[in-house]
Coordinates of C-alpha atoms and ligand atoms in Angstrom, one line a residue:
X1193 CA 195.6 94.1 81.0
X1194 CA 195.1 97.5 81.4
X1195 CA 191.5 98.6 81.8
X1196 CA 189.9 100.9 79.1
X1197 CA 187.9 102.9 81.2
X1198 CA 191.1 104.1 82.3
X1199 CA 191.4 106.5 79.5
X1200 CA 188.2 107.6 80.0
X1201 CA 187.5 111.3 79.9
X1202 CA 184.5 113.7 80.6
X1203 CA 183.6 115.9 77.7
X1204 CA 185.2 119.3 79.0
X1205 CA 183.3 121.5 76.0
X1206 CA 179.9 120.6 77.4
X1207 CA 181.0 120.9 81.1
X1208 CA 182.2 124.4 79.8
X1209 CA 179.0 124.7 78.5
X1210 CA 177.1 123.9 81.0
X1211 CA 178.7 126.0 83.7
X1212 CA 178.4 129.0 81.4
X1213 CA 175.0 128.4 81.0
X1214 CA 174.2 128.1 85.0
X1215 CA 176.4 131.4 85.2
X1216 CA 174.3 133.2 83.3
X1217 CA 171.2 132.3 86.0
X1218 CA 171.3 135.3 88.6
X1219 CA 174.3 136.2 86.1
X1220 CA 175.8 139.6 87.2
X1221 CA 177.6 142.3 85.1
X1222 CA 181.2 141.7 87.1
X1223 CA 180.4 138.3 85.3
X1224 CA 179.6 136.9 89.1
X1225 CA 176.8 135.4 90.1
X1226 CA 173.8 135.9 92.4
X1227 CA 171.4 133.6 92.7
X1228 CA 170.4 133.4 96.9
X1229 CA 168.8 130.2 98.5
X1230 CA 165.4 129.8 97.4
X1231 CA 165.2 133.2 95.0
X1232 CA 163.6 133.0 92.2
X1233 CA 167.6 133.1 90.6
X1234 CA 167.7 130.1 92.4
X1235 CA 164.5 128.4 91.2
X1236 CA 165.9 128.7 87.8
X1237 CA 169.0 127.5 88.4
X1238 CA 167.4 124.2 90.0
X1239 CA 164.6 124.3 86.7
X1240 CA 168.2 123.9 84.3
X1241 CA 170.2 121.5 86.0
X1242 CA 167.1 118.9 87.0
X1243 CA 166.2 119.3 83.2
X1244 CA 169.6 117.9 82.5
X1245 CA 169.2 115.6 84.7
X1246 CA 166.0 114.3 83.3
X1247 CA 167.3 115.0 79.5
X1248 CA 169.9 112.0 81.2
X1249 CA 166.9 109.7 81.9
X1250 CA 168.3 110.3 85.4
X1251 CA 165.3 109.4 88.6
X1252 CA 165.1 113.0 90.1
X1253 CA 163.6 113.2 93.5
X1254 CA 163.2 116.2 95.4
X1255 CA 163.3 116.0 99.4
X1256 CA 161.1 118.1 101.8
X1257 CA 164.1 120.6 102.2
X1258 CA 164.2 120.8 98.4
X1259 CA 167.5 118.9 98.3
X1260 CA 167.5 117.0 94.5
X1261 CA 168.8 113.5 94.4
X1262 CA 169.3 112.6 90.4
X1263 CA 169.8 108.6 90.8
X1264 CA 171.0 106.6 87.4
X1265 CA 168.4 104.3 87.0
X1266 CA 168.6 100.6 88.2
X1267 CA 167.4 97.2 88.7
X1268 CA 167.4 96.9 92.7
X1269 CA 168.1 99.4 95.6
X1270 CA 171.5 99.6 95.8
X1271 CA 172.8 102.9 97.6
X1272 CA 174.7 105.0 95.1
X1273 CA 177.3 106.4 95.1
X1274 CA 176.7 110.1 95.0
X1275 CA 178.7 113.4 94.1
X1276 CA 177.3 116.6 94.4
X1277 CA 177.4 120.3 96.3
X1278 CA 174.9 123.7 95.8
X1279 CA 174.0 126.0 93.3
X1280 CA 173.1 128.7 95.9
X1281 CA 175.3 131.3 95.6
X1282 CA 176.3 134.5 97.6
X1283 CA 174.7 137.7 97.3
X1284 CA 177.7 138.8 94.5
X1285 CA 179.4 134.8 94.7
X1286 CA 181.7 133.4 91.7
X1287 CA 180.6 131.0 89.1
X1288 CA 182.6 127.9 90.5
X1289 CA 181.6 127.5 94.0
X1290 CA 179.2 125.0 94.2
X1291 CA 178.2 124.7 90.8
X1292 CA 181.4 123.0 89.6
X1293 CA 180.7 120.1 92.1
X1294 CA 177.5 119.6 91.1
X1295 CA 177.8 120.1 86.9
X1296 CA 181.2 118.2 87.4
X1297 CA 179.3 115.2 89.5
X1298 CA 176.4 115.3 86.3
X1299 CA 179.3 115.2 83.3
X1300 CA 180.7 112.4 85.5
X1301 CA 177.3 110.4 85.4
X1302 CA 177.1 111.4 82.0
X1303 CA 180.2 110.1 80.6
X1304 CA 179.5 106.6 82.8
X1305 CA 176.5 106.3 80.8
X1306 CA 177.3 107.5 77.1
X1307 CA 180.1 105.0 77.4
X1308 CA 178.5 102.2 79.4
X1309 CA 180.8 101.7 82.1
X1310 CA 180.2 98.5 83.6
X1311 CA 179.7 99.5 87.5
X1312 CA 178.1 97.8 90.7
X1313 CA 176.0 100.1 92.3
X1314 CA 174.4 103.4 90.7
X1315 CA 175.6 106.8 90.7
X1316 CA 173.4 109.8 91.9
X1317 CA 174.4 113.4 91.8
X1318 CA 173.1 115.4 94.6
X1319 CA 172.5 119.5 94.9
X1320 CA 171.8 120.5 98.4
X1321 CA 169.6 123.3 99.3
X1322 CA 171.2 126.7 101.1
X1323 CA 174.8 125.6 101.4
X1324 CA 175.7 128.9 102.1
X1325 CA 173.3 130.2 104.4
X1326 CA 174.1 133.7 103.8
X1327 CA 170.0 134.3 103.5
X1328 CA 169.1 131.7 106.1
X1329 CA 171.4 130.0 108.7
X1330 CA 173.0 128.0 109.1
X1331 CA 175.0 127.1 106.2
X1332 CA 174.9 123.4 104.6
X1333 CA 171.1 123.6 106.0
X1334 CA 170.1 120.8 103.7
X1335 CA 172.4 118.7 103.4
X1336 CA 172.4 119.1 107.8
X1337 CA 169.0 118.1 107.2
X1338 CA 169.5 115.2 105.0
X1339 CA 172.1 114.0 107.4
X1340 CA 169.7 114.5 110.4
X1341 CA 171.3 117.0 111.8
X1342 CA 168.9 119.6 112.0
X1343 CA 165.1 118.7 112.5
X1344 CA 163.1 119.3 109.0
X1345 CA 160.5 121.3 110.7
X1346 CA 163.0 123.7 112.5
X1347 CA 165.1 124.1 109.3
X1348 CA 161.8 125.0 107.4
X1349 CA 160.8 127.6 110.0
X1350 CA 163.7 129.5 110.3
X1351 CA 163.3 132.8 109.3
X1352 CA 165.8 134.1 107.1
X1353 CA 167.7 138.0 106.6
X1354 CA 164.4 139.6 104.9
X1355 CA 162.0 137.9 107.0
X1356 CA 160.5 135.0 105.1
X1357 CA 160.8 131.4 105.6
X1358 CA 162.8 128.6 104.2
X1359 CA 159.1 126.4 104.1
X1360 CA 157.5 129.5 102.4
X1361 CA 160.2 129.7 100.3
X1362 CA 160.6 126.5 98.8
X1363 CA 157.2 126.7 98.6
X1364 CA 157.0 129.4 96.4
X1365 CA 159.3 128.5 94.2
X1366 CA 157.7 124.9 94.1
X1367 CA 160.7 123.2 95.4
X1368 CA 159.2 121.8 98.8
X1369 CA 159.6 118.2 97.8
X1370 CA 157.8 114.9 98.8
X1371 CA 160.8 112.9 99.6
X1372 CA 161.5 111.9 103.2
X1373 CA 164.1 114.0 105.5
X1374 CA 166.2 112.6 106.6
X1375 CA 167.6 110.8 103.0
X1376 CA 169.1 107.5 102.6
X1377 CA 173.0 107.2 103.2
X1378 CA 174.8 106.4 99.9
X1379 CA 177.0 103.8 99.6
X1380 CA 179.9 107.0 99.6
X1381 CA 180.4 110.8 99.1
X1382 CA 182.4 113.1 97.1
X1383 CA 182.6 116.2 96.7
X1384 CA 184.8 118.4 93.6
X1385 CA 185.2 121.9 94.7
X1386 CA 187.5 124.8 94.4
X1387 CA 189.8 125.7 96.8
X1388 CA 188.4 129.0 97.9
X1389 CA 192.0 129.8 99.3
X1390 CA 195.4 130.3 97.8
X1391 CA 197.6 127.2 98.6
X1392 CA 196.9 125.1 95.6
X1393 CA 197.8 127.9 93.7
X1394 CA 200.9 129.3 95.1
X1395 CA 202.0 126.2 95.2
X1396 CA 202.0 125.0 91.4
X1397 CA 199.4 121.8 93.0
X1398 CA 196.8 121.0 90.5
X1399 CA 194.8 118.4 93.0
X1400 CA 194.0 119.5 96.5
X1401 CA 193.4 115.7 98.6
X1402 CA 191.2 117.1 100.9
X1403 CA 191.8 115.3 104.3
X1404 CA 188.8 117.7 106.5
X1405 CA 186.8 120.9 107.1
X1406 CA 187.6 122.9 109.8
X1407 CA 185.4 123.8 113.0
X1408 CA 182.7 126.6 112.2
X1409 CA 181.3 129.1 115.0
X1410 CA 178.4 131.9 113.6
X1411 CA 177.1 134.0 116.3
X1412 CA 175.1 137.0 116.1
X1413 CA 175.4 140.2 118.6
X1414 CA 173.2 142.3 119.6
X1415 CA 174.4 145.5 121.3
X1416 CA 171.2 147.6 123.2
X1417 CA 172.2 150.9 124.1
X1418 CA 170.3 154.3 124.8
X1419 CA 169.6 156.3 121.1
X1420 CA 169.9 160.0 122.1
X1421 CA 170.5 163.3 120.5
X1422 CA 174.7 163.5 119.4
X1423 CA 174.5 167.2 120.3
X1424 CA 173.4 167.5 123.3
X1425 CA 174.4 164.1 125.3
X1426 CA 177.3 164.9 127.0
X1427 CA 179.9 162.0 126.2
X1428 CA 180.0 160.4 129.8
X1429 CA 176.0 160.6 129.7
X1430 CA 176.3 158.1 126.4
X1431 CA 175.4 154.7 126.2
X1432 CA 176.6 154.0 122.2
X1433 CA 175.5 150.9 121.5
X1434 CA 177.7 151.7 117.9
X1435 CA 181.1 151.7 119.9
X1436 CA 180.6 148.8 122.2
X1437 CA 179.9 147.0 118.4
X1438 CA 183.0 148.9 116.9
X1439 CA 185.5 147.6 119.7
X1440 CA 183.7 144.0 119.3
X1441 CA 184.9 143.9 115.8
X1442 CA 188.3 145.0 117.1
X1443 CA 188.5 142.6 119.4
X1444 CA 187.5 140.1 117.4
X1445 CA 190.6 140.8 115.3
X1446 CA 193.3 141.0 118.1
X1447 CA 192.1 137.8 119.6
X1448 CA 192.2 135.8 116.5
X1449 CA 195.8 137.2 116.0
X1450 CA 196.6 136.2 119.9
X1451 CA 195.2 132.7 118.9
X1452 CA 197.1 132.6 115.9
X1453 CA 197.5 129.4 113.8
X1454 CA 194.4 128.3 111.6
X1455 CA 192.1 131.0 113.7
X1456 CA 190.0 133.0 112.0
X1457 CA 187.4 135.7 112.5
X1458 CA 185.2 137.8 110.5
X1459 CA 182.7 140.1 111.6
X1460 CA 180.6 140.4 108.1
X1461 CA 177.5 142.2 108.6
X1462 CA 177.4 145.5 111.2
X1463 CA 174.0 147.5 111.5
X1464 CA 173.2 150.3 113.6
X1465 CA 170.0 151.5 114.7
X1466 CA 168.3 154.5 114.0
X1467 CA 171.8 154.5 111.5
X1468 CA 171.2 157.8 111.0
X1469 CA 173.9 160.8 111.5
X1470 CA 172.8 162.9 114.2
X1471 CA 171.4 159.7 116.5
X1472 CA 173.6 158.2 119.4
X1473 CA 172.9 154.0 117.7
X1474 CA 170.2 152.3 120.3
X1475 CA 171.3 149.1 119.0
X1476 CA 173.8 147.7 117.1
X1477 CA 173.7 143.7 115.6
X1478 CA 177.1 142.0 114.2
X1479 CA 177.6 138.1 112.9
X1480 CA 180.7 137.0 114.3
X1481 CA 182.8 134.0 112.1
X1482 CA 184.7 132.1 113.5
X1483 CA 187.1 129.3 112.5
X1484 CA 189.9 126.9 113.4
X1485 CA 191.0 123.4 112.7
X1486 CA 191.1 122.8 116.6
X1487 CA 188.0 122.4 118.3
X1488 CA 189.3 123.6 121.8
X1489 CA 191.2 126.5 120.2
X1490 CA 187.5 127.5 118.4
X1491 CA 186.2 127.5 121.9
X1492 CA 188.7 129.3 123.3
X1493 CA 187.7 132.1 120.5
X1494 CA 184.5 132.2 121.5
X1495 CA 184.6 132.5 125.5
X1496 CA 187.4 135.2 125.2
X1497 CA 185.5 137.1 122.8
X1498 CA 182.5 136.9 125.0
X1499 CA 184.0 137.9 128.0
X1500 CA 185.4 140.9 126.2
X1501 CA 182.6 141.8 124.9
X1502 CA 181.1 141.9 128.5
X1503 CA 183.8 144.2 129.8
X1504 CA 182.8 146.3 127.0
X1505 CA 179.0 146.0 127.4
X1506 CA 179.5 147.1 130.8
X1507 CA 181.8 149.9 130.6
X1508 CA 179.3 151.4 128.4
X1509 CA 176.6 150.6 130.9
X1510 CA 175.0 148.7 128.0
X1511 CA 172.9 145.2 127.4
X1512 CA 173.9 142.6 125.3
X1513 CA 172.7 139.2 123.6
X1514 CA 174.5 136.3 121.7
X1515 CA 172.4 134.0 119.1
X1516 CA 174.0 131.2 117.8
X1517 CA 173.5 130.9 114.1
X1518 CA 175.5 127.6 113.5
X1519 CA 178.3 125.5 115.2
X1520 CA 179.7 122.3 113.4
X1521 CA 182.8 120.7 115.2
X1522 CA 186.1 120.3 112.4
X1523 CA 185.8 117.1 110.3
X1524 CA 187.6 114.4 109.2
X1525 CA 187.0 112.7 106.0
X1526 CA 187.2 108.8 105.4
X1527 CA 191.4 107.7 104.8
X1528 CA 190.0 105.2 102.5
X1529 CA 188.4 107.5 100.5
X1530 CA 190.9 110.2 100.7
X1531 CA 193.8 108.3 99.7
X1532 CA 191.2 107.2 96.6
X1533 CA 191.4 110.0 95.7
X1534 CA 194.9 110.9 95.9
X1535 CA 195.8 107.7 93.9
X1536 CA 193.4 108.7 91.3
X1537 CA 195.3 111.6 90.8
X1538 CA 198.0 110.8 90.9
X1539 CA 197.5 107.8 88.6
X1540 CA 196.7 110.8 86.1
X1541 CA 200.1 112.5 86.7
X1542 CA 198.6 115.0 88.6
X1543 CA 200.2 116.8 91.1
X1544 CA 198.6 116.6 94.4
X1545 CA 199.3 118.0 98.0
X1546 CA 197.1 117.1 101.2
X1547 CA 195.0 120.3 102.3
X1548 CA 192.6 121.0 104.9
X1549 CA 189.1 123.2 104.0
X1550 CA 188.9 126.5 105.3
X1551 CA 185.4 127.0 103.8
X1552 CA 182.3 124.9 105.1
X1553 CA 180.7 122.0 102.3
X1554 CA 178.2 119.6 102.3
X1555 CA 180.5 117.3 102.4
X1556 CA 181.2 117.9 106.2
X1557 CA 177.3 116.7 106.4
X1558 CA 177.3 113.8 104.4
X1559 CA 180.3 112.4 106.4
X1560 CA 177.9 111.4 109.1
X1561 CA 176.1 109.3 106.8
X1562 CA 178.7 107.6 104.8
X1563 CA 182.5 107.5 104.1
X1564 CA 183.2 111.0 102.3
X1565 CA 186.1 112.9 100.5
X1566 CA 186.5 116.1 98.9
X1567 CA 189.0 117.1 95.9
X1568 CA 189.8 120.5 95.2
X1569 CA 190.8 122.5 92.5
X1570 CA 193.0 125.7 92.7
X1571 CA 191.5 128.9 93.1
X1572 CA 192.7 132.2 91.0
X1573 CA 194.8 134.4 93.7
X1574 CA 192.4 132.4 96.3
X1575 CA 189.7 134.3 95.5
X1576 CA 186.3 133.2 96.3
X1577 CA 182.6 134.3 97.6
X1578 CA 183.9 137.2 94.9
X1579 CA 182.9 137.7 91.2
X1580 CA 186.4 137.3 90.6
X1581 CA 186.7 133.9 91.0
X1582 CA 188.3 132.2 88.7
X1583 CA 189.8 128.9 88.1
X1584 CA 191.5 127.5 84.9
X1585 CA 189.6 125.1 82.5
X1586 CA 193.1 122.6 82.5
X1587 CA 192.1 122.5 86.6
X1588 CA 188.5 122.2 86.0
X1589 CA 188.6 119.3 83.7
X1590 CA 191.5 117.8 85.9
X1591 CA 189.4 117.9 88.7
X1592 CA 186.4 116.5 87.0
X1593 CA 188.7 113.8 85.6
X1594 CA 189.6 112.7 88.8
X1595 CA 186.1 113.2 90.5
X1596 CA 184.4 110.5 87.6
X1597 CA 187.4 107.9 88.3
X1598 CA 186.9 108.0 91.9
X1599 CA 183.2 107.4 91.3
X1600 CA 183.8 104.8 89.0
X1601 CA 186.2 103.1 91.7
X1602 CA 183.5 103.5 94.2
X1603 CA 180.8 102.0 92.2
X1604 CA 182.9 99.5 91.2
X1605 CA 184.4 98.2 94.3
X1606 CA 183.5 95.1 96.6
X1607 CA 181.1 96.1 99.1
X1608 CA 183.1 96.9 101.9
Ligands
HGY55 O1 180.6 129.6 104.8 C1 181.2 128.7 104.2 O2 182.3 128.3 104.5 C2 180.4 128.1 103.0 O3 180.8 128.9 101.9 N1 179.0 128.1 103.2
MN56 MN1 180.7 126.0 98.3
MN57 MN1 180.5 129.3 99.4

């Protein structure tokens, strides 16, 4: 007998809706969007989707690190099962990063309860606080923090790219919560994003069976050289903190090539000091980005980049200092819940390929916790972290599709 909750569907017009809607929050011109951890673009992003949430009858609690955990509401304390990602965005990010998982994980628990679904345990959507950590590091702060990865009070004292604090911050928007860090593992994880790259794509794929996230390295250099005048230090007199910095990025390149494979390397911010045109730089600070599916390959990035970097530190008789801004190792999701997923898809004739993440997700944090998968959706031309990104309703209400299914298996299942 087949089981009617089978042909269950979200309602794709009001997930439309709804991502238009959280678009328009920190909504840009380019039709991007920019809405940075803990602005005020953010605050109101957070006001709409926890007043959903609540329009739901959903139980919204807010954690220290302003993570927001909207539970459905039930008789005991059974862990949920949860679904969820960010709604921080980039300074000029697209309108599908993030917010799909999260507006996809809410029409999910929405269609569960419109229609009744009969399941075990609850669902819970969750949105995470400064996923991207492009205005404080690291990235996937909270949900790091709701793993227990990263000590609440260090996370709410670190200092972010303008100066001010993640605990001032959340403060000020009135999103420093009362809920205990670290949170409570759900019974299981899963995440809907897009792709961010351009396999899914090329290849005609609609569902991307995310089997991990690769290794991530973020380190900052600082470069301390001598400013002088730039017309009247001879050139063997210099000590240009901009050109040490300017090779750095070079090498950075070359060695990632060398390496080859899944390495990557991105130098993404470069600022010189005075910066202005008649002034030998003093100092020069880069981020450095780097990536790979192999833990001892990312380290081998790293010391050969650093040992370049010395040579060229000291051949321009400079100084030099690394910070670390975030390291996770690569990550593997649960089989069990990655081949759930597949099946799911597949079960509604999707097309489906097995793909590892290039881009970090909060995901990778809640895999500590509890057993975790990921599905992805193609991205337009790979685009992402761009206000180009795009991705096609039919692939967004796929992916949602398949996303409430694989909840509703979860919640439905045995405990294991
Ligand atoms: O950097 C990343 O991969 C993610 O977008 N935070
Ligand atoms: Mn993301
Ligand atoms: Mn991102």
């Amino acid at each position: 007998m087949p089981d009617p909750d089978d042909q269950l569907e979200i309602d794709f017009p009001r997930l439309r809706d709804r991502l238009d809607a959280l678009g328009r929050v920190g909504g840009r011109p380019d039709g991007g969007n920019s809405r940075l951890a803990l602005t005020d673009a953010d605050r109101e992003g957070r006001d709409l989707v926890t007043m959903w949430m609540r329009d739901l009858g959903l139980e919204v609690g807010i954690d220290r690190i302003g993570n927001i955990v909207a539970r459905q509401r039930w008789p005991d304390s059974a862990a949920p099962v949860m679904a969820g990602s960010h709604i921080d965005t980039v300074q000029a990010g697209g309108r599908y990063d993030g917010n799909l998982g999260v507006l996809g994980a809410l029409e999910a628990v929405t269609t569960v309860i419109e229609h009744g679904v009969e399941l075990r345990r609850p669902l819970a959507v969750g949105v995470f606080t400064n996923e991207e950590g492009a205005r404080f590091a690291p990235d996937m702060m909270g949900s790091l923090v709701y793993a227990g990865g990263l000590p609440l009070e260090e996370a709410l004292g670190t200092r972010g790219i303008d100066g001010a604090t993640v605990g001032e911050e959340l403060a000020r928007i009135g999103y420093s919560g009362s809920v205990p860090c670290p949170g409570t593992p759900p019974y299981a994880f899963v995440e809907l994003h897009i792709e961010q790259g351009p396999i899914l794509e090329h290849e005609g794929v609609t569902i991307g069976v995310v089997e991990g996230v690769q290794g991530i390295s973020w380190q900052e250099l600082t470069v301390t050289g001598q400013p002088n005048h730039a017309g009247t230090t001879p050139m063997r007199l210099r000590h240009d903190a901009g050109v040490v910095a300017a090779h750095a990025v070079v090498a950075a390149r070359e060695i990632a090539r060398e390496i080859g494979g899944d390495q990557v390397a991105t130098v993404g911010s470069f600022k010189l000091d005075p910066g202005l045109v008649n002034v030998i730089p003093g100092e020069a600070r880069l981020t450095l980005d780097l990536r790979h599916t192999d833990e001892e390959r990312l380290k081998e990035a790293e010391s050969r980049i650093r040992s370049r970097v010395s040579e060229l530190v000291e051949s321009e008789a400079c100084m030099s200092e690394w910070r670390q801004l975030a390291r996770f190792e690569p990550v593997a999701f649960d089989p069990r819940v990655v081949d759930l997923v597949e099946h799911t898809a597949r079960d509604r004739n999707h097309t489906t390929r097995r793909i590892s993440s290039g881009a970090g997700h909060d995901a990778q944090m809640m895999s500590r916790l509890c057993p975790t998968g990921m599905i992805f959706v193609p991205s337009h031309r790979g685009i992402s972290h761009n206000p180009a990104e795009h991705t096609d309703d039919s692939d967004l209400a796929a992916g949602a599709n398949v996303l409430l299914h694989t909840l509703v298996a979860l919640a439905r299942e045995e405990e294991i």
